[in-house]
Each structure stands twice: as structure tokens, then as C-alpha cells.
Tab-separated table of C-alpha atoms and ligand atoms in Angstrom:
chain	number	residue	atom	x	y	z
N	1	MET	CA	19.777	-18.867	-11.831
N	2	LYS	CA	16.140	-19.446	-12.709
N	3	LYS	CA	13.899	-18.567	-15.610
N	4	ILE	CA	11.054	-16.752	-13.933
N	5	THR	CA	7.773	-15.360	-15.211
N	6	ILE	CA	5.852	-12.803	-13.188
N	7	MET	CA	2.137	-12.467	-13.901
N	8	GLY	CA	1.135	-8.857	-13.252
N	9	THR	CA	3.324	-5.753	-13.335
N	10	GLY	CA	1.693	-3.666	-10.600
N	11	TYR	CA	3.427	-2.471	-7.449
N	12	VAL	CA	4.260	-6.018	-6.358
N	13	GLY	CA	4.848	-7.698	-9.726
N	14	LEU	CA	7.077	-4.991	-11.152
N	15	VAL	CA	9.159	-4.657	-8.004
N	16	THR	CA	9.429	-8.435	-7.513
N	17	GLY	CA	10.353	-9.051	-11.138
N	18	THR	CA	12.893	-6.274	-11.252
N	19	CYS	CA	14.527	-7.262	-7.979
N	20	LEU	CA	14.698	-10.928	-8.968
N	21	ALA	CA	16.378	-9.843	-12.216
N	22	GLU	CA	18.781	-7.730	-10.188
N	23	LEU	CA	19.629	-10.881	-8.211
N	24	GLY	CA	20.636	-12.510	-11.512
N	25	HIS	CA	17.520	-14.418	-12.564
N	26	GLU	CA	16.078	-14.151	-16.077
N	27	VAL	CA	12.687	-12.569	-15.604
N	28	THR	CA	9.781	-12.074	-17.974
N	29	ALA	CA	7.094	-9.796	-16.580
N	30	VAL	CA	3.635	-10.135	-18.111
N	31	ASP	CA	0.573	-7.944	-17.991
N	32	ILE	CA	-2.763	-7.804	-19.794
N	33	ASP	CA	-2.478	-4.012	-19.835
N	34	GLU	CA	-0.905	-3.347	-23.235
N	35	LEU	CA	-0.210	0.314	-22.571
N	36	LYS	CA	1.692	-0.556	-19.395
N	37	ILE	CA	3.835	-3.124	-21.199
N	38	ASN	CA	4.473	-0.820	-24.186
N	39	ASN	CA	5.545	1.912	-21.797
N	40	LEU	CA	7.765	-0.437	-19.793
N	41	ASN	CA	9.414	-1.526	-23.024
N	42	LYS	CA	10.080	2.155	-23.737
N	43	GLY	CA	11.514	2.626	-20.243
N	44	ILE	CA	8.441	4.458	-18.879
N	45	ILE	CA	7.683	3.232	-15.358
N	46	PRO	CA	3.961	3.182	-14.526
N	47	ILE	CA	4.343	3.786	-10.784
N	48	TYR	CA	6.432	5.980	-8.541
N	49	GLU	CA	8.773	3.910	-6.398
N	50	GLN	CA	12.187	5.048	-5.244
N	51	GLY	CA	15.072	3.401	-7.120
N	52	LEU	CA	12.832	1.324	-9.377
N	53	GLU	CA	13.369	3.157	-12.659
N	54	GLU	CA	17.156	2.774	-12.543
N	55	LEU	CA	16.888	-0.936	-11.719
N	56	VAL	CA	14.402	-1.588	-14.523
N	57	LYS	CA	16.630	0.180	-17.050
N	58	GLU	CA	19.780	-1.566	-15.913
N	59	ASN	CA	18.266	-5.049	-15.905
N	60	LYS	CA	16.639	-4.529	-19.296
N	61	LYS	CA	20.045	-3.478	-20.598
N	62	GLN	CA	21.652	-6.585	-19.082
N	63	LYS	CA	18.970	-8.690	-20.842
N	64	ARG	CA	17.726	-10.154	-17.573
N	65	LEU	CA	14.326	-8.376	-17.588
N	66	PHE	CA	11.700	-8.542	-20.339
N	67	PHE	CA	8.153	-7.230	-20.609
N	68	THR	CA	5.410	-8.820	-22.673
N	69	THR	CA	1.656	-9.285	-23.064
N	70	ASP	CA	2.191	-12.774	-24.486
N	71	ILE	CA	0.923	-14.787	-21.515
N	72	ASP	CA	1.097	-18.196	-23.195
N	73	SER	CA	4.754	-18.015	-24.266
N	74	ALA	CA	5.790	-16.453	-20.971
N	75	ILE	CA	4.254	-19.389	-19.092
N	76	LYS	CA	5.734	-22.015	-21.414
N	77	GLN	CA	9.286	-20.719	-21.134
N	78	ALA	CA	9.363	-20.336	-17.313
N	79	GLU	CA	10.611	-22.725	-14.652
N	80	VAL	CA	8.901	-20.719	-11.957
N	81	ILE	CA	5.743	-18.601	-12.366
N	82	PHE	CA	4.902	-15.924	-9.817
N	83	ILE	CA	1.302	-14.747	-9.560
N	84	ALA	CA	1.287	-11.056	-8.627
N	85	VAL	CA	-2.061	-9.861	-9.969
N	86	GLY	CA	-4.468	-7.702	-8.001
N	87	THR	CA	-6.935	-9.114	-5.464
N	88	PRO	CA	-9.216	-6.107	-4.978
N	89	PRO	CA	-12.148	-6.119	-2.581
N	90	LEU	CA	-15.698	-6.831	-3.736
N	91	PRO	CA	-18.495	-4.592	-2.420
N	92	ASP	CA	-19.280	-7.061	0.410
N	93	GLY	CA	-15.646	-6.985	1.609
N	94	SER	CA	-14.741	-10.404	0.214
N	95	VAL	CA	-11.747	-10.808	-2.084
N	96	ASN	CA	-12.126	-10.700	-5.849
N	97	LEU	CA	-10.137	-13.699	-7.065
N	98	GLU	CA	-11.055	-13.423	-10.750
N	99	TYR	CA	-7.546	-12.307	-11.797
N	100	VAL	CA	-5.827	-15.052	-9.810
N	101	LYS	CA	-8.205	-17.665	-11.242
N	102	SER	CA	-7.705	-16.377	-14.759
N	103	VAL	CA	-3.920	-16.682	-14.360
N	104	ALA	CA	-4.318	-20.203	-12.944
N	105	GLU	CA	-6.355	-21.135	-16.017
N	106	SER	CA	-3.714	-19.708	-18.361
N	107	ILE	CA	-1.055	-21.677	-16.504
N	108	GLY	CA	-3.080	-24.904	-16.690
N	109	LYS	CA	-3.585	-24.460	-20.425
N	110	ASN	CA	0.059	-23.744	-21.166
N	111	ILE	CA	2.272	-25.943	-19.003
N	112	LYS	CA	3.714	-29.053	-20.517
N	113	GLU	CA	6.302	-29.965	-17.852
N	114	TYR	CA	6.991	-29.519	-14.133
N	115	LYS	CA	6.792	-25.928	-12.923
N	116	VAL	CA	6.521	-24.171	-9.608
N	117	VAL	CA	3.630	-21.721	-9.354
N	118	VAL	CA	4.273	-19.161	-6.625
N	119	ASP	CA	1.415	-17.101	-5.320
N	120	LYS	CA	2.618	-13.667	-4.246
N	121	SER	CA	-0.754	-11.980	-4.381
N	122	THR	CA	-2.513	-11.644	-1.025
N	123	VAL	CA	-5.188	-14.310	-1.162
N	124	PRO	CA	-7.636	-15.848	1.329
N	125	VAL	CA	-6.683	-19.105	2.994
N	126	GLY	CA	-7.532	-21.951	0.660
N	127	THR	CA	-6.691	-20.111	-2.573
N	128	GLY	CA	-3.569	-22.251	-3.047
N	129	ASP	CA	-5.842	-25.310	-3.248
N	130	CYS	CA	-8.151	-23.461	-5.631
N	131	VAL	CA	-5.225	-22.557	-7.943
N	132	THR	CA	-4.076	-26.209	-7.841
N	133	ASP	CA	-7.566	-27.442	-8.775
N	134	ILE	CA	-7.866	-25.026	-11.698
N	135	ILE	CA	-4.459	-26.008	-13.109
N	136	LYS	CA	-5.324	-29.714	-12.682
N	137	LYS	CA	-8.443	-29.238	-14.815
N	138	TYR	CA	-6.217	-28.604	-17.836
N	139	TYR	CA	-2.909	-30.276	-16.985
N	140	LYS	CA	-2.487	-33.763	-15.606
N	141	GLY	CA	1.283	-33.652	-15.064
N	142	ASP	CA	3.408	-32.715	-12.082
N	143	PHE	CA	3.594	-29.188	-10.685
N	144	ASP	CA	3.667	-27.449	-7.305
N	145	VAL	CA	1.830	-24.441	-5.944
N	146	VAL	CA	3.603	-22.389	-3.287
N	147	SER	CA	2.363	-19.494	-1.185
N	148	ASN	CA	4.995	-16.767	-0.870
N	149	PRO	CA	3.173	-13.646	0.347
N	150	GLU	CA	4.793	-10.289	-0.184
N	151	PHE	CA	5.424	-7.855	2.656
N	152	LEU	CA	6.966	-4.908	0.786
N	153	ARG	CA	5.643	-1.458	1.608
N	154	GLU	CA	4.896	1.042	-1.128
N	155	GLY	CA	7.302	3.947	-0.792
N	156	SER	CA	10.214	1.674	0.129
N	157	ALA	CA	9.311	-1.342	-1.981
N	158	VAL	CA	12.685	-2.007	-3.622
N	159	SER	CA	14.575	-1.771	-0.368
N	160	ASP	CA	11.951	-3.872	1.443
N	161	PHE	CA	12.168	-6.580	-1.213
N	162	MET	CA	15.964	-6.614	-1.130
N	163	HIS	CA	16.171	-6.492	2.692
N	164	PRO	CA	13.073	-8.276	3.923
N	165	ASP	CA	12.309	-8.755	7.629
N	166	ARG	CA	11.248	-12.265	6.680
N	167	ILE	CA	10.367	-14.466	3.727
N	168	VAL	CA	7.433	-16.842	4.090
N	169	ILE	CA	7.239	-19.959	1.960
N	170	GLY	CA	4.258	-22.246	2.247
N	171	ASN	CA	4.481	-25.617	0.546
N	172	GLY	CA	4.751	-29.288	1.402
N	173	SER	CA	6.917	-30.329	-1.575
N	174	PRO	CA	10.692	-30.727	-1.098
N	175	ARG	CA	11.177	-30.184	-4.847
N	176	ALA	CA	9.461	-26.768	-4.777
N	177	GLU	CA	11.159	-25.846	-1.503
N	178	LYS	CA	14.582	-26.502	-3.045
N	179	ILE	CA	13.765	-24.216	-5.991
N	180	LEU	CA	12.470	-21.430	-3.744
N	181	ARG	CA	15.577	-21.742	-1.555
N	182	GLU	CA	17.686	-21.229	-4.700
N	183	ILE	CA	15.664	-18.173	-5.736
N	184	TYR	CA	16.093	-16.634	-2.304
N	185	SER	CA	19.657	-17.862	-1.787
N	186	ASN	CA	20.973	-14.288	-1.452
N	187	PHE	CA	18.823	-13.668	1.594
N	188	ASP	CA	19.425	-14.476	5.225
N	189	THR	CA	17.977	-17.967	5.567
N	190	GLU	CA	17.420	-17.488	9.305
N	191	ASN	CA	14.534	-15.218	8.410
N	192	ILE	CA	12.811	-17.661	6.071
N	193	VAL	CA	9.701	-19.305	7.497
N	194	PHE	CA	8.868	-22.598	5.810
N	195	THR	CA	5.360	-23.769	6.489
N	196	ASP	CA	2.253	-25.183	4.832
N	197	ILE	CA	0.334	-23.181	2.217
N	198	LYS	CA	-2.618	-22.264	4.440
N	199	SER	CA	-0.433	-21.001	7.277
N	200	ALA	CA	1.583	-18.917	4.806
N	201	GLU	CA	-1.600	-17.406	3.383
N	202	LEU	CA	-2.805	-16.592	6.878
N	203	ILE	CA	0.525	-15.075	7.988
N	204	LYS	CA	0.017	-12.287	5.453
N	205	TYR	CA	-3.528	-11.470	6.574
N	206	ALA	CA	-2.689	-11.810	10.257
N	207	SER	CA	0.274	-9.434	9.864
N	208	ASN	CA	-1.684	-6.715	8.071
N	209	ALA	CA	-4.664	-7.090	10.391
N	210	PHE	CA	-2.378	-6.784	13.426
N	211	LEU	CA	-0.723	-3.625	12.079
N	212	ALA	CA	-4.127	-2.136	11.244
N	213	THR	CA	-5.247	-2.968	14.790
N	214	GLU	CA	-2.310	-1.022	16.222
N	215	ILE	CA	-3.257	1.995	14.103
N	216	SER	CA	-6.926	1.910	15.074
N	217	PHE	CA	-5.935	1.340	18.708
N	218	ILE	CA	-3.708	4.405	18.916
N	219	ASN	CA	-6.249	6.479	16.973
N	220	SER	CA	-8.876	5.528	19.553
N	221	ILE	CA	-6.447	6.537	22.317
N	222	ALA	CA	-5.883	9.838	20.433
N	223	ASN	CA	-9.629	10.478	20.424
N	224	MET	CA	-9.665	9.918	24.190
N	225	CYS	CA	-6.701	12.288	24.552
N	226	GLU	CA	-8.682	14.989	22.769
N	227	LYS	CA	-11.543	14.644	25.238
N	228	LEU	CA	-9.352	14.263	28.315
N	229	GLY	CA	-6.663	16.843	27.540
N	230	ALA	CA	-3.839	14.290	27.264
N	231	ASP	CA	-1.092	14.074	24.620
N	232	VAL	CA	-1.164	10.951	22.435
N	233	GLU	CA	2.490	11.277	21.419
N	234	LYS	CA	3.605	11.129	25.033
N	235	VAL	CA	1.203	8.251	25.674
N	236	ALA	CA	2.652	6.348	22.674
N	237	GLN	CA	6.208	7.135	23.748
N	238	GLY	CA	5.465	5.868	27.242
N	239	MET	CA	3.849	2.717	25.868
N	240	MET	CA	6.614	1.907	23.401
N	241	LEU	CA	9.281	1.853	26.105
N	242	ASP	CA	7.646	-1.365	27.268
N	243	LYS	CA	9.622	-4.027	25.398
N	244	ARG	CA	6.513	-6.194	25.042
N	245	ILE	CA	4.932	-3.390	23.058
N	246	GLY	CA	8.141	-2.664	21.174
N	247	THR	CA	9.798	0.383	19.725
N	248	LYS	CA	8.899	-0.464	16.158
N	249	ALA	CA	5.207	-0.360	16.892
N	250	PHE	CA	2.855	1.466	14.613
N	251	LEU	CA	1.706	3.782	17.350
N	252	HIS	CA	1.329	6.985	15.364
N	253	ALA	CA	-2.048	8.637	15.596
N	254	GLY	CA	-3.413	10.138	12.388
N	255	VAL	CA	-6.308	10.190	9.958
N	256	GLY	CA	-6.562	6.431	9.612
N	257	TYR	CA	-4.935	3.847	7.399
N	258	GLY	CA	-5.570	3.611	3.659
N	259	GLY	CA	-3.861	2.080	0.646
N	260	SER	CA	-4.529	-1.046	-1.326
N	261	CYS	CA	-3.702	-3.490	1.463
N	262	PHE	CA	-4.783	-2.769	5.053
N	263	PRO	CA	-8.434	-1.866	4.358
N	264	LYS	CA	-9.001	-4.793	2.013
N	265	ASP	CA	-7.002	-7.313	4.023
N	266	VAL	CA	-8.818	-6.455	7.262
N	267	LYS	CA	-12.159	-6.871	5.484
N	268	GLY	CA	-10.885	-10.036	3.763
N	269	LEU	CA	-9.946	-11.647	7.073
N	270	ILE	CA	-13.279	-10.712	8.660
N	271	GLN	CA	-14.981	-12.331	5.659
N	272	THR	CA	-12.879	-15.510	5.861
N	273	ALA	CA	-13.708	-15.761	9.563
N	274	GLN	CA	-17.424	-15.326	8.850
N	275	GLU	CA	-17.367	-17.980	6.136
N	276	ASN	CA	-15.966	-20.343	8.747
N	277	GLY	CA	-18.550	-19.507	11.401
N	278	ILE	CA	-16.212	-17.287	13.433
N	279	ARG	CA	-16.957	-13.683	14.420
N	280	PHE	CA	-13.696	-11.714	14.414
N	281	GLY	CA	-15.152	-8.897	16.522
N	282	ILE	CA	-11.851	-7.120	17.200
N	283	LEU	CA	-11.250	-6.667	13.498
N	284	GLU	CA	-14.788	-5.451	12.862
N	285	GLU	CA	-14.093	-2.715	15.411
N	286	VAL	CA	-10.695	-1.950	13.844
N	287	ASP	CA	-12.365	-1.417	10.486
N	288	GLU	CA	-15.131	0.719	11.984
N	289	ALA	CA	-12.694	2.817	14.027
N	290	ASN	CA	-10.658	3.439	10.883
N	291	ASN	CA	-13.692	4.602	8.900
N	292	ALA	CA	-14.617	6.963	11.719
N	293	GLN	CA	-11.057	8.276	11.859
N	294	LYS	CA	-11.087	9.119	8.148
N	295	HIS	CA	-14.183	11.250	8.865
N	296	SER	CA	-12.676	12.954	11.917
N	297	LEU	CA	-10.917	15.794	10.088
N	298	LEU	CA	-14.165	17.373	8.961
N	299	VAL	CA	-15.188	18.238	12.531
N	300	LYS	CA	-11.771	19.798	13.122
N	301	ILE	CA	-11.977	21.843	9.930
N	302	GLN	CA	-15.447	23.072	10.919
N	303	LYS	CA	-14.180	23.984	14.370
N	304	LEU	CA	-11.758	26.389	12.716
N	305	VAL	CA	-13.791	27.818	9.827
N	306	GLY	CA	-17.391	27.310	10.946
N	307	GLN	CA	-20.109	24.739	10.161
N	308	ASP	CA	-21.076	26.220	6.810
N	309	LEU	CA	-18.370	25.250	4.322
N	310	ARG	CA	-20.058	26.718	1.248
N	311	ASP	CA	-17.455	28.561	-0.828
N	312	LYS	CA	-14.800	28.145	1.852
N	313	LYS	CA	-11.385	27.685	0.254
N	314	ILE	CA	-9.643	24.650	1.693
N	315	THR	CA	-6.108	23.561	0.838
N	316	LEU	CA	-5.264	19.889	1.252
N	317	TRP	CA	-1.635	18.895	1.572
N	318	GLY	CA	-1.246	15.307	0.455
N	319	LEU	CA	-3.346	12.900	-1.569
N	320	ALA	CA	-1.310	9.697	-1.506
N	321	PHE	CA	-2.313	7.267	1.226
N	322	LYS	CA	1.197	7.666	2.629
N	323	PRO	CA	4.409	9.497	1.645
N	324	HIS	CA	6.780	8.315	-1.107
N	325	THR	CA	4.097	6.721	-3.261
N	326	ASP	CA	1.687	7.849	-5.966
N	327	ASP	CA	-0.907	5.309	-4.821
N	328	ILE	CA	-4.195	6.907	-3.771
N	329	ARG	CA	-6.239	3.728	-3.387
N	330	GLU	CA	-8.430	4.076	-0.253
N	331	ALA	CA	-6.495	7.226	0.694
N	332	PRO	CA	-8.005	9.147	3.633
N	333	ALA	CA	-7.668	12.309	1.495
N	334	LEU	CA	-10.379	11.014	-0.848
N	335	VAL	CA	-12.879	10.693	2.007
N	336	ILE	CA	-12.122	14.204	3.222
N	337	ILE	CA	-12.317	15.693	-0.280
N	338	LYS	CA	-15.748	14.157	-0.825
N	339	GLN	CA	-17.024	15.495	2.505
N	340	LEU	CA	-15.759	18.979	1.666
N	341	LEU	CA	-17.133	19.007	-1.893
N	342	ASP	CA	-20.517	17.700	-0.679
N	343	ARG	CA	-20.675	20.736	1.606
N	344	GLY	CA	-19.879	23.194	-1.159
N	345	ALA	CA	-16.250	23.951	-0.289
N	346	LYS	CA	-13.656	24.837	-2.930
N	347	VAL	CA	-10.803	22.367	-2.585
N	348	LYS	CA	-7.215	22.920	-3.665
N	349	VAL	CA	-4.830	19.977	-3.535
N	350	PHE	CA	-1.058	19.757	-3.470
N	351	ASP	CA	0.801	16.448	-3.536
N	352	PRO	CA	4.417	16.229	-4.731
N	353	ILE	CA	3.957	12.877	-6.500
N	354	ALA	CA	0.339	11.700	-6.552
N	355	GLN	CA	-1.195	14.590	-8.552
N	356	GLU	CA	-1.471	12.513	-11.751
N	357	SER	CA	-3.223	9.631	-9.970
N	358	GLY	CA	-5.470	12.252	-8.369
N	359	LYS	CA	-6.364	13.919	-11.676
N	360	LYS	CA	-7.472	10.571	-13.147
N	361	LEU	CA	-9.917	10.049	-10.293
N	362	LEU	CA	-11.009	13.546	-9.316
N	363	GLY	CA	-10.933	15.339	-12.671
N	364	ASP	CA	-11.625	19.020	-12.229
N	365	SER	CA	-13.729	18.677	-9.073
N	366	VAL	CA	-10.722	20.053	-7.173
N	367	SER	CA	-7.911	22.306	-8.335
N	368	PHE	CA	-4.458	20.781	-8.465
N	369	GLU	CA	-1.718	23.105	-7.265
N	370	THR	CA	1.843	22.881	-8.497
N	371	ASP	CA	3.547	24.820	-5.717
N	372	LEU	CA	3.366	23.980	-2.026
N	373	LEU	CA	3.416	27.553	-0.738
N	374	ASP	CA	1.190	28.991	-3.467
N	375	SER	CA	-1.380	26.299	-2.732
N	376	THR	CA	-2.251	28.102	0.510
N	377	LYS	CA	-2.883	31.550	-1.043
N	378	GLY	CA	-6.267	32.921	-0.024
N	379	SER	CA	-7.402	29.720	1.716
N	380	ASP	CA	-9.459	29.612	4.889
N	381	VAL	CA	-7.576	26.607	6.211
N	382	VAL	CA	-4.768	24.233	5.243
N	383	VAL	CA	-5.271	20.564	6.043
N	384	LEU	CA	-2.262	18.245	6.157
N	385	VAL	CA	-3.314	14.708	5.217
N	386	THR	CA	-0.091	12.948	4.086
N	387	GLU	CA	3.191	13.470	5.918
N	388	TRP	CA	5.440	14.191	2.915
N	389	PRO	CA	8.909	15.307	4.132
N	390	GLU	CA	8.683	18.684	2.325
N	391	PHE	CA	5.733	19.667	4.506
N	392	ARG	CA	7.923	19.429	7.617
N	393	THR	CA	10.348	22.054	6.337
N	394	VAL	CA	7.864	24.477	4.748
N	395	ASP	CA	8.237	28.169	5.657
N	396	LEU	CA	5.351	28.456	8.117
N	397	ASP	CA	5.564	32.264	8.275
N	398	LYS	CA	4.906	32.391	4.534
N	399	VAL	CA	2.074	29.871	4.864
N	400	LYS	CA	0.521	32.068	7.547
N	401	LYS	CA	0.798	35.172	5.362
N	402	ASN	CA	-0.740	33.336	2.398
N	403	LEU	CA	-3.757	32.069	4.309
N	404	LYS	CA	-6.867	34.207	4.726
N	405	GLN	CA	-6.965	33.025	8.345
N	406	PRO	CA	-3.996	31.273	10.010
N	407	ASN	CA	-5.877	27.968	10.313
N	408	MET	CA	-4.238	24.575	10.113
N	409	VAL	CA	-5.547	21.070	10.715
N	410	ASP	CA	-2.641	18.636	10.953
N	411	GLY	CA	-3.910	15.120	10.385
N	412	ARG	CA	-0.483	13.532	10.862
N	413	ASN	CA	0.933	15.388	13.865
N	414	VAL	CA	3.793	16.786	11.799
N	415	PHE	CA	4.145	20.110	13.610
N	416	ASN	CA	4.607	20.981	17.253
N	417	PRO	CA	1.394	22.370	18.781
N	418	LYS	CA	3.206	24.824	21.097
N	419	GLU	CA	5.363	26.207	18.280
N	420	MET	CA	2.371	26.529	15.988
N	421	LYS	CA	0.516	28.517	18.629
N	422	LYS	CA	3.597	30.700	19.136
N	423	LEU	CA	3.652	31.347	15.383
N	424	GLY	CA	0.060	32.510	15.635
N	425	PHE	CA	-1.714	29.562	14.024
N	426	ASN	CA	-5.099	28.250	15.058
N	427	TYR	CA	-3.784	24.718	15.015
N	428	ILE	CA	-5.565	21.421	15.610
N	429	SER	CA	-3.805	18.060	15.324
N	430	VAL	CA	-4.683	14.516	16.403
N	431	GLY	CA	-4.857	13.709	20.104
N	432	ARG	CA	-2.570	16.548	21.227
N	433	TYR	CA	-3.102	19.921	22.873
O	1	LIG	N1	0.725	-2.834	-3.270
O	1	LIG	C1	1.286	-3.299	-2.169
O	1	LIG	O1	1.890	-2.560	-1.391
O	1	LIG	C2	1.220	-4.761	-1.828
O	1	LIG	C3	2.069	-5.273	-0.840
O	1	LIG	C4	2.008	-6.634	-0.552
O	1	LIG	C5	1.091	-7.442	-1.212
O	1	LIG	N2	0.257	-6.897	-2.138
O	1	LIG	C6	-0.661	-7.800	-2.851
O	1	LIG	O2	-0.087	-8.090	-4.129
O	1	LIG	C7	-1.106	-8.223	-5.118
O	1	LIG	C8	-0.857	-7.252	-6.250
O	1	LIG	O3	-0.972	-5.930	-5.732
O	1	LIG	P1	-0.535	-4.653	-6.578
O	1	LIG	O4	-0.678	-3.483	-5.680
O	1	LIG	O5	0.771	-4.932	-7.237
O	1	LIG	O6	-1.701	-4.646	-7.685
O	1	LIG	P2	-1.827	-3.708	-8.967
O	1	LIG	O7	-3.272	-3.470	-9.123
O	1	LIG	O8	-0.901	-2.557	-8.841
O	1	LIG	O9	-1.288	-4.615	-10.164
O	1	LIG	C9	-1.908	-5.768	-10.625
O	1	LIG	C10	-1.522	-5.961	-12.085
O	1	LIG	O10	-1.954	-7.251	-12.524
O	1	LIG	C11	-2.348	-7.110	-13.884
O	1	LIG	N3	-3.163	-8.267	-14.301
O	1	LIG	C12	-4.468	-8.522	-14.043
O	1	LIG	N4	-4.832	-9.685	-14.582
O	1	LIG	C13	-3.752	-10.201	-15.201
O	1	LIG	C14	-3.481	-11.388	-15.938
O	1	LIG	N5	-4.436	-12.308	-16.150
O	1	LIG	N6	-2.240	-11.584	-16.421
O	1	LIG	C15	-1.265	-10.678	-16.213
O	1	LIG	N7	-1.452	-9.533	-15.521
O	1	LIG	C16	-2.674	-9.286	-15.022
O	1	LIG	C17	-3.063	-5.781	-13.909
O	1	LIG	O11	-3.195	-5.272	-15.231
O	1	LIG	C18	-2.143	-4.934	-13.022
O	1	LIG	O12	-1.132	-4.299	-13.785
O	1	LIG	C19	-2.430	-8.008	-4.374
O	1	LIG	O13	-2.915	-9.244	-3.963
O	1	LIG	C20	-2.013	-7.196	-3.162
O	1	LIG	O14	-2.881	-7.363	-2.079
O	1	LIG	C21	0.313	-5.584	-2.488
């Protein structure tokens, strides 16, 4: 079992640290955010992630998981240091590496003996070399830097970490490889890809960019369906039966992808390509198509309630960028809310989990509803933006009675268009008739 330090206790750091503790390692998780660490020490979990709270509590109790703001000691005591800090986008789409660089500097200043530094943050190709150079500025001894990108999905992060499709380890050093093999010894080694650092870094970007491409592709097909009178769900079903396309494909039309990864990773890869004199035109289109898709609900809302949205009451179901998370970073709902508020609409929002994140960002510009059915009372239209499971089973008759007009825009194709019409709704979804 290894002594591991995790730098950063966000979605990735907290889940990684907790799961590694669950696997028996002794883990110290560090953050510069004192409030977060104080709360974690009191058992208050800063994010919503299924199963995480129980695991944190249990591993703290077993004395395998510790939380601290003491970066220097946490680095000194570890055999292996994971970097899991944020890599947010800069305004020009490039990746902000200040947090990664700051951690590298702390590591350089505090190591006194061989350690493995594992980069789990999503970082542009070449960052492994940059981290190595920074550490070398302060420390002349032996150490290894490994790229081990994370593929967990928010909403199922614990399960994804514990049952990964694959583990990618990029490093040329047999010593570091042996240590990483030990850390991941509980996992199916057939699904571990050992490669060089740069290839590992690129695997992460290429994977997210490919998935984003699938989403923008099917959304573009959905837009064609709307013009041509075809049904995107049938088109996707027909496509996915082709084994080369695959049944696990991301072919679900909707209001576009959001979250803290796809938008920034697509832009990050475009930027890396540009810096190397390559124009990654496909990805530029993917990004553009996604922005357009996030704006597409407005037209549908106006089709139902008229162009003038002043004082129209609009209920939004869902804020989180996808179900089972409280993360609203780059959520399509935020784009739609801004469009509606700019046009003078009164917006009511219901989200079963992401209300608190929403309040921090939106303040009282919208009203936050605490009951799904009540949220529709007196509204001109209800707009479904995130496909939370409770929306699928809502009593639609009651929704219809609550609404001023039986108008629904379904941005995630949750309901059946024929049934909605039968129930008397004016119903518009994505790429279906
Ligand atoms: N969120 C995801 O679903 C996901 C999935 C795979 C990969 N990733 C990648 O993982 C990385 C982390 O993402 P996240 O969503 O967990 O970010 P996050 O913003 O939720 O968390 C980052 C944490 O790092 C802390 N931090 C910043 N500087 C620090 C320092 N010097 N020392 C210690 N802690 C510090 C911050 O206070 C914050 O708590 C990013 O590169 C992201 O692209 C994220």
C-alpha cells in the first residue's frame, strides 16, 4: 500500500483520493481552499456525487483518508503525489496552467527523496515536461512525472473510478511504472494502456473531443430532422445498429454539451493544434455547432409563447449540465436563462440538486422553486433542460393544469411527442415531430 498525496479536492481529486483510500492506500488530500478542508474534516462534502459521502466517512474513520491545507508536509510525507487541480479555460480558449505550475513549484521546493508525481488534471500535451522542468529548478535529485488522465464522469464518478473502461499511464520510467502498477493492482490490467507522457496527455483530449464531436454531429442531424420532418431518435437508432458506429455511441440529440470538461477540452485541443501550425477544422465546427445548439431553445420557446417575452413566466426544469451532479459549469441552462432574462421574461428554476450552485451564480435574478409540480404554476411554458429522472415520471396532467398554457419545450427528448400531443400539450422537442 502506498502513501499518497492528492493535490486538489475538487470533483476529480476528492473522488480519486477517496477511492484510492478505499482500495487500502493511505491518502492525504490537500486543498488551498480552507473552508473546503474544514468542512471535509467535519464530514461535510463540498460536491454532490452518489456514494461519495459514505466512502469519505468510512475511510476517515479507518484512518486511511486525511484532509489538510498543509501543502508542504503533505508533499514531504508522500511516496506518490497526484496533481488534480483545476485547468480552467482562459478567455482565448487556451488552458490556464497556473494551478498545475504552482503545485509543481510546491513539489520542487519540498521533495527531498525520490517521488512519483502523477498528473491527473487534464493538461495540454507537453505539460508533463513543463512540470518536470519546474520541479528540477528546485530539486536536483531523482523523481518521475507520469501522466494518468482521469476519465470519470460527474454523476457516476465513484463507480467510474472503481470500474474504469481503461486506465492510461504515460511514462518512460520502469520505476514509476512499477509503482503505478501497484497502485492500480486491483484493476483489470488488460485495460491499462502504458505509453509515453505526450500520448497519454493526448488520449484524454482526443477522447473528449471525439465524444463532443458525436454530440454536435447528432445535434446537427436533429436540426436537419426538424427542417425535413424526420425523427432523430429513429435516425440514431438506425445508425447505432451499425457495429462500426456502436451501440454505446453518444447519439442523443439535445441542447448541447456543457460541464467543466467537453467545452474546455475541445477549445484546448483546437488551441494546441493552432500553436503547432495545424488547423483542426472539424473541432472548430463542433464547438460552433454546440454554441448554436445552446441557443436553439429560445426559438422554440418563442414559437410557443410569441416573440415578445416581456413578463412571460417561464419555468426551467434543470440547471445542472447533466443529471446526478450539482455542477453547473458551462451548463446550457445558463445560456438559456440569460437569453430569457435579457428579453424581460420572469424565470423560475427547479433542479433537484443544483439549486445551491445556481443561487451562488444567479442570485435573485431568477426564482428558485422547491417543488417540481408547483414550479409550473401560472407559467406560460415549461422548458426541460436537464434530464433528471424525476422529470420522466412527473404527473403531466397536473403540469398541464398548473400551466397558463399547456406549452412544453423538451430540450432532452424525455417525453414522447405523440403522447404529449394526445395529452393536449403544445410540445416541441429536438429533431422529432
Ligand atoms: N470534473 C470532471 O468531471 C473531470 C473529469 C476528468 C478530468 N477532469 C480534470 O481534472 C482536473 C480537476 O477538475 P475538477 O473538476 O476536479 O476541478 P475543481 O475545480 O472541482 O477542483 C480543483 C481543486 O483544486 C484546488 N486547488 C487549486 N490550486 C491548488 C493548489 N495549489 N494546491 C491544492 N489544491 C489546489 C481548488 O481549490 C479546487 O478545490 C481538471 O484538469 C479537469 O479538466 C475533470
